[in-house]
Short mmCIF file of C-alpha atoms in Angstrom, two decimals:
data_model
loop_
_atom_site.label_atom_id
_atom_site.label_comp_id
_atom_site.label_asym_id
_atom_site.label_seq_id
_atom_site.Cartn_x
_atom_site.Cartn_y
_atom_site.Cartn_z
CA MET A 27 0.00 0.00 0.00
CA THR A 28 1.29 3.41 -0.89
CA THR A 29 2.84 5.45 1.89
CA MET A 30 0.67 8.35 0.69
CA LEU A 31 -2.40 6.69 2.19
CA LYS A 32 -1.39 8.17 5.51
CA THR A 33 1.89 9.83 6.41
CA GLU A 34 3.01 11.91 9.35
CA LEU A 35 0.60 14.84 9.42
CA THR A 36 3.49 17.26 9.92
CA LYS A 37 5.02 16.33 6.54
CA ASN A 38 3.74 18.28 3.55
CA LEU A 39 3.47 15.88 0.61
CA LEU A 40 3.17 18.82 -1.77
CA GLY A 41 6.55 20.23 -0.80
CA LEU A 42 5.04 23.40 0.61
CA ASP A 43 6.68 25.16 3.53
CA LYS A 44 3.88 24.70 6.06
CA PRO A 45 2.12 21.72 7.64
CA PRO A 46 -0.88 20.13 5.88
CA SER A 47 -3.25 21.39 8.57
CA GLU A 48 -2.46 24.94 7.45
CA THR A 49 -2.53 24.12 3.72
CA LYS A 50 -5.74 24.69 1.76
CA VAL A 51 -6.08 22.70 -1.46
CA VAL A 52 -8.74 22.56 -4.16
CA VAL A 53 -9.25 19.14 -5.71
CA ALA A 54 -10.75 19.05 -9.21
CA MET A 55 -13.39 16.32 -8.84
CA SER A 56 -14.92 14.79 -11.96
CA GLY A 57 -16.85 12.09 -10.12
CA GLY A 58 -14.42 9.38 -11.22
CA VAL A 59 -12.22 7.12 -9.13
CA ASP A 60 -8.96 9.01 -9.77
CA SER A 61 -10.01 12.45 -8.55
CA SER A 62 -11.98 10.87 -5.70
CA VAL A 63 -8.89 9.03 -4.47
CA VAL A 64 -6.84 12.22 -4.71
CA ALA A 65 -9.41 14.00 -2.52
CA GLY A 66 -9.24 11.09 -0.07
CA LEU A 67 -5.45 11.14 0.09
CA MET A 68 -5.40 14.86 0.77
CA LYS A 69 -8.04 14.52 3.48
CA MET A 70 -6.29 11.59 5.18
CA ASN A 71 -3.03 13.49 5.25
CA GLY A 72 -4.52 16.42 7.09
CA TYR A 73 -5.03 19.02 4.37
CA GLN A 74 -7.88 21.52 4.27
CA VAL A 75 -9.66 20.06 1.24
CA ILE A 76 -12.23 21.69 -1.01
CA GLY A 77 -13.74 19.62 -3.81
CA MET A 78 -14.68 21.48 -6.97
CA THR A 79 -16.66 20.15 -9.93
CA LEU A 80 -17.42 21.96 -13.17
CA GLN A 81 -20.81 21.26 -14.72
CA LEU A 82 -19.91 21.36 -18.38
CA TYR A 83 -23.06 20.05 -20.07
CA ASP A 84 -26.46 18.67 -19.16
CA TYR A 85 -27.55 16.41 -21.98
CA ALA A 86 -30.35 14.08 -20.87
CA GLN A 87 -28.87 11.16 -22.77
CA ILE A 88 -25.55 11.54 -20.93
CA ASN A 89 -26.84 12.03 -17.40
CA LYS A 90 -27.02 8.33 -16.60
CA LYS A 91 -23.97 7.28 -18.57
CA PRO A 92 -21.13 5.95 -16.37
CA GLY A 93 -17.53 6.77 -17.14
CA THR A 94 -17.91 10.30 -18.47
CA CYS A 95 -17.14 13.43 -16.49
CA CYS A 96 -18.72 16.67 -15.38
CA ALA A 97 -22.38 15.81 -16.08
CA GLY A 98 -25.39 14.61 -14.08
CA GLN A 99 -24.41 11.24 -12.61
CA ASP A 100 -20.78 12.25 -12.27
CA ILE A 101 -21.62 15.41 -10.35
CA TYR A 102 -23.79 13.30 -8.06
CA ASP A 103 -20.89 10.86 -7.54
CA ALA A 104 -18.50 13.71 -6.72
CA LYS A 105 -20.99 15.07 -4.19
CA ARG A 106 -21.36 11.63 -2.55
CA VAL A 107 -17.60 11.20 -2.28
CA SER A 108 -17.27 14.66 -0.75
CA GLU A 109 -19.91 13.83 1.84
CA LYS A 110 -18.14 10.54 2.59
CA LEU A 111 -14.83 12.34 3.10
CA ASP A 112 -16.50 15.21 4.99
CA ILE A 113 -15.09 17.92 2.75
CA ASP A 114 -16.69 21.02 1.25
CA HIS A 115 -17.81 20.60 -2.36
CA TYR A 116 -18.75 23.23 -4.92
CA VAL A 117 -20.35 22.75 -8.33
CA LEU A 118 -19.70 25.56 -10.81
CA ASN A 119 -21.93 25.90 -13.86
CA TYR A 120 -19.64 26.32 -16.86
CA GLU A 121 -22.01 25.04 -19.56
CA SER A 122 -21.91 28.26 -21.58
CA LYS A 123 -18.11 28.54 -21.47
CA PHE A 124 -17.69 24.85 -22.32
CA LYS A 125 -20.01 25.21 -25.29
CA ASN A 126 -18.14 28.25 -26.60
CA GLU A 127 -14.59 27.15 -25.81
CA VAL A 128 -14.77 23.41 -26.51
CA ILE A 129 -17.88 22.12 -28.31
CA GLU A 130 -18.12 24.90 -30.90
CA LYS A 131 -14.37 24.82 -31.57
CA PHE A 132 -14.62 21.02 -31.87
CA ALA A 133 -17.36 21.45 -34.48
CA ASP A 134 -15.51 24.20 -36.35
CA SER A 135 -12.38 22.04 -36.49
CA TYR A 136 -14.35 19.20 -38.09
CA LEU A 137 -15.82 21.61 -40.60
CA ARG A 138 -12.26 22.52 -41.65
CA GLY A 139 -11.54 18.85 -42.33
CA GLU A 140 -9.41 18.44 -39.19
CA THR A 141 -9.50 15.78 -36.47
CA PRO A 142 -9.87 17.70 -33.21
CA ILE A 143 -8.89 16.52 -29.73
CA PRO A 144 -11.34 18.35 -27.47
CA CYS A 145 -9.73 17.12 -24.23
CA VAL A 146 -6.61 19.17 -24.95
CA ASN A 147 -8.63 22.30 -25.59
CA CYS A 148 -10.74 21.67 -22.48
CA ASN A 149 -7.65 21.38 -20.29
CA GLN A 150 -6.13 24.50 -21.88
CA THR A 151 -9.17 26.62 -21.29
CA VAL A 152 -12.10 25.66 -19.09
CA LYS A 153 -10.49 23.21 -16.70
CA PHE A 154 -7.07 24.62 -15.88
CA ARG A 155 -7.64 28.27 -16.69
CA ASP A 156 -10.97 28.62 -14.91
CA LEU A 157 -10.32 26.13 -12.11
CA PHE A 158 -7.01 27.88 -11.55
CA GLU A 159 -8.78 31.21 -11.13
CA SER A 160 -11.47 29.72 -8.87
CA ALA A 161 -8.89 28.04 -6.63
CA LYS A 162 -6.93 31.29 -6.39
CA ASN A 163 -10.10 33.16 -5.46
CA LEU A 164 -10.59 30.71 -2.58
CA LYS A 165 -7.01 31.48 -1.48
CA ALA A 166 -6.02 27.84 -1.96
CA ASP A 167 -2.33 26.96 -1.81
CA ALA A 168 -2.57 24.39 -4.59
CA LEU A 169 -4.85 22.87 -7.22
CA ILE A 170 -4.83 19.05 -7.16
CA THR A 171 -5.99 16.79 -10.00
CA GLY A 172 -6.25 13.07 -10.65
CA HIS A 173 -4.18 13.11 -13.84
CA TYR A 174 -1.52 10.46 -14.30
CA VAL A 175 1.38 12.85 -14.64
CA LYS A 176 4.58 13.39 -12.67
CA LYS A 177 5.66 16.83 -11.57
CA ILE A 178 9.31 17.22 -10.61
CA ILE A 179 10.85 20.46 -9.36
CA ASP A 180 14.34 21.00 -10.75
CA ASN A 181 16.26 24.15 -9.75
CA ASN A 182 13.01 25.70 -8.54
CA ILE A 183 11.37 25.04 -11.91
CA SER A 184 8.35 22.71 -12.12
CA LYS A 185 8.63 20.18 -14.94
CA MET A 186 6.16 17.62 -16.24
CA TYR A 187 7.18 13.98 -16.75
CA ARG A 188 5.48 10.77 -17.74
CA PRO A 189 3.91 8.81 -14.85
CA LYS A 190 4.89 5.48 -13.39
CA ASP A 191 1.88 3.84 -15.07
CA LEU A 192 2.68 4.51 -18.71
CA ASN A 193 -0.59 2.92 -19.80
CA ARG A 194 -2.33 5.87 -18.14
CA ASP A 195 0.05 8.58 -19.33
CA GLN A 196 -1.86 11.87 -19.70
CA THR A 197 1.06 14.22 -20.35
CA TYR A 198 -0.03 14.56 -23.98
CA PHE A 199 -3.37 16.07 -22.97
CA LEU A 200 -1.61 18.56 -20.70
CA PHE A 201 1.13 19.67 -23.11
CA ALA A 202 -0.21 23.24 -23.24
CA THR A 203 -0.10 23.75 -19.46
CA THR A 204 1.64 27.04 -18.69
CA GLN A 205 4.54 27.36 -16.27
CA GLU A 206 2.38 29.37 -13.88
CA GLN A 207 -0.29 26.68 -13.91
CA LEU A 208 2.23 23.87 -13.47
CA ASN A 209 3.78 25.59 -10.46
CA TYR A 210 0.36 25.64 -8.81
CA LEU A 211 -0.75 22.15 -9.87
CA HIS A 212 -0.01 18.85 -8.14
CA PHE A 213 -0.58 15.30 -9.40
CA PRO A 214 -0.51 12.75 -6.52
CA LEU A 215 -1.22 9.78 -8.82
CA GLY A 216 1.95 10.22 -10.88
CA ASP A 217 3.76 7.53 -8.89
CA LEU A 218 0.85 5.07 -8.67
CA PRO A 219 -0.38 2.35 -11.01
CA LYS A 220 -4.10 2.50 -11.72
CA GLU A 221 -4.65 -0.80 -9.92
CA GLU A 222 -3.36 0.72 -6.69
CA THR A 223 -5.61 3.74 -7.13
CA ARG A 224 -8.62 1.42 -7.14
CA ILE A 225 -7.27 -0.43 -4.09
CA ILE A 226 -7.03 2.86 -2.21
CA ALA A 227 -10.58 3.73 -3.26
CA LYS A 228 -11.79 0.48 -1.74
CA LYS A 229 -9.77 1.09 1.43
CA LEU A 230 -11.52 4.44 1.71
CA ASN A 231 -14.90 2.74 1.07
CA LEU A 232 -15.62 4.99 -1.89
CA GLU A 233 -18.59 3.87 -3.98
CA VAL A 234 -16.79 4.89 -7.17
CA ALA A 235 -14.00 2.34 -6.60
CA ASP A 236 -15.21 0.18 -9.49
CA LYS A 237 -16.59 2.95 -11.68
CA PRO A 238 -15.50 2.53 -15.33
CA ASP A 239 -12.85 4.83 -16.73
CA SER A 240 -13.95 7.53 -19.15
CA GLN A 241 -13.16 6.51 -22.72
CA ASP A 242 -15.25 8.52 -25.16
CA ILE A 243 -15.53 12.23 -25.81
CA CYS A 244 -17.50 13.33 -22.77
CA PHE A 245 -20.16 15.34 -24.59
CA VAL A 246 -20.87 12.68 -27.24
CA PRO A 247 -23.70 10.43 -25.96
CA ASP A 248 -22.66 6.75 -25.71
CA GLY A 249 -19.64 7.44 -27.89
CA LYS A 250 -21.87 7.73 -30.98
CA GLN A 251 -19.94 10.48 -32.69
CA ASN A 252 -21.76 10.10 -35.99
CA ASP A 253 -25.05 10.90 -34.22
CA PHE A 254 -23.42 13.98 -32.73
CA ASN A 255 -21.99 14.91 -36.12
CA GLU A 256 -25.49 14.81 -37.63
CA ASN A 257 -26.23 17.92 -35.57
CA ILE A 258 -23.02 19.89 -36.04
CA PHE A 259 -22.60 19.28 -39.78
CA VAL A 260 -25.98 20.65 -40.87
CA LYS A 261 -24.40 23.83 -42.24
CA VAL A 262 -21.99 21.92 -44.46
CA ARG A 263 -24.48 19.34 -45.64
CA SER A 264 -26.98 21.92 -46.72
CA THR A 265 -24.51 23.18 -49.35
CA GLY A 266 -22.06 20.31 -49.71
CA LYS A 267 -22.24 16.96 -51.45
CA LEU A 268 -22.86 13.77 -49.48
CA ILE A 269 -22.17 10.48 -51.24
CA GLU A 270 -23.03 7.03 -49.95
CA SER A 271 -19.97 4.98 -50.87
CA LYS A 272 -19.69 1.21 -50.50
CA LEU A 273 -16.09 0.33 -49.66
CA ASP A 274 -14.71 -3.16 -50.24
CA VAL A 275 -12.43 -3.62 -47.24
CA ASN A 276 -10.94 -6.82 -48.71
CA THR A 277 -9.36 -5.11 -51.71
CA GLY A 278 -7.42 -2.54 -49.74
CA VAL A 279 -7.98 -0.03 -52.52
CA VAL A 280 -9.45 2.48 -50.07
CA THR A 281 -7.94 2.16 -46.62
CA PHE A 282 -10.38 4.28 -44.64
CA GLU A 283 -12.14 3.18 -41.51
CA LYS A 284 -15.91 3.16 -41.44
CA GLY A 285 -17.10 6.69 -40.81
CA GLU A 286 -17.37 10.08 -42.46
CA TYR A 287 -14.61 11.99 -44.19
CA GLY A 288 -14.60 15.68 -44.93
CA VAL A 289 -12.88 17.63 -47.68
CA SER A 290 -11.65 21.07 -46.68
CA PRO A 291 -13.11 24.08 -48.51
CA GLY A 292 -11.12 24.97 -51.62
CA GLN A 293 -9.77 21.42 -52.00
CA ALA A 294 -10.88 18.30 -53.83
CA CYS A 295 -10.45 14.61 -53.17
CA VAL A 296 -10.92 11.52 -55.36
CA PHE A 297 -11.96 8.16 -53.89
CA TYR A 298 -11.34 5.13 -56.11
CA LYS A 299 -13.20 1.82 -56.15
CA PRO A 300 -12.30 -1.34 -58.08
CA ASP A 301 -13.37 -1.24 -61.75
CA GLN A 302 -15.23 2.03 -61.29
CA ALA A 303 -14.57 5.65 -62.00
CA GLY A 304 -13.33 7.70 -59.11
CA ILE A 305 -15.77 9.60 -56.94
CA ARG A 306 -14.72 13.23 -56.87
CA VAL A 307 -15.81 15.32 -53.90
CA LEU A 308 -15.37 19.09 -54.00
CA GLY A 309 -14.50 21.19 -50.98
CA GLY A 310 -17.28 21.21 -48.41
CA GLY A 311 -18.49 17.75 -49.38
CA TRP A 312 -18.61 14.57 -47.34
CA ILE A 313 -18.15 10.87 -48.06
CA ARG A 314 -19.93 8.43 -45.80
CA ALA A 315 -18.03 5.14 -45.90
CA THR A 316 -19.71 1.85 -44.98
CA GLU A 317 -18.36 -1.67 -44.81
#
């Protein structure tokens, strides 16, 4: 069992120059097992802990979906964990900001023919930027998250490294973290394998100990991105060209996965099929590929 589960309460695990009892920390709580364990570790080691959850969307079809973050069921789970640990918990409504900063930029990126990674943009903007400001407003000494990342201070400079559990490495999603943010952030799970995180959750009797990990884009219901795309691509489809294309996956002539493929405005693309003329799609058009 990790020594972090309970250490001498006079030792500050965060490397700050005062005892935990005088150290106020904000824990970003998504309702998942990782952030819940982080909150538990901070509480057990004597810190003044405040849990903070951002409500980022409120889609009815997502509310009961396990393994997402920052929506109905997950907010409820974060609240239950906070009550179990006897810590203060705040829910901040950031739906409007999340829509403007993440969802709309995600849609715009697709419309340009790109493949966006909304988690990076979310961490850059809503999560770290706004959580950072909220934690500072509460006069917290540190912002704690459940990311699997190592932070090492070298010559008084905070640096980010890959975690012990490389299968859970989240450094890629945090590449845009600023130096100021990194100085303020702490990642207690950087030295733990995921299996041990779940063991700690069970030791703390947290109901989220066996909760599934988040896998899909959080605001896409049940991971059905094509259904989500039906809504955000209306503008393009009203003027573009949509072709139903049957792809023979055995020939290898077209090596695209099943899905939809966009052509950026001002460009053209030709899809070839065996013994047939190529299908030419002008900029703004879409090919829907099926097996």
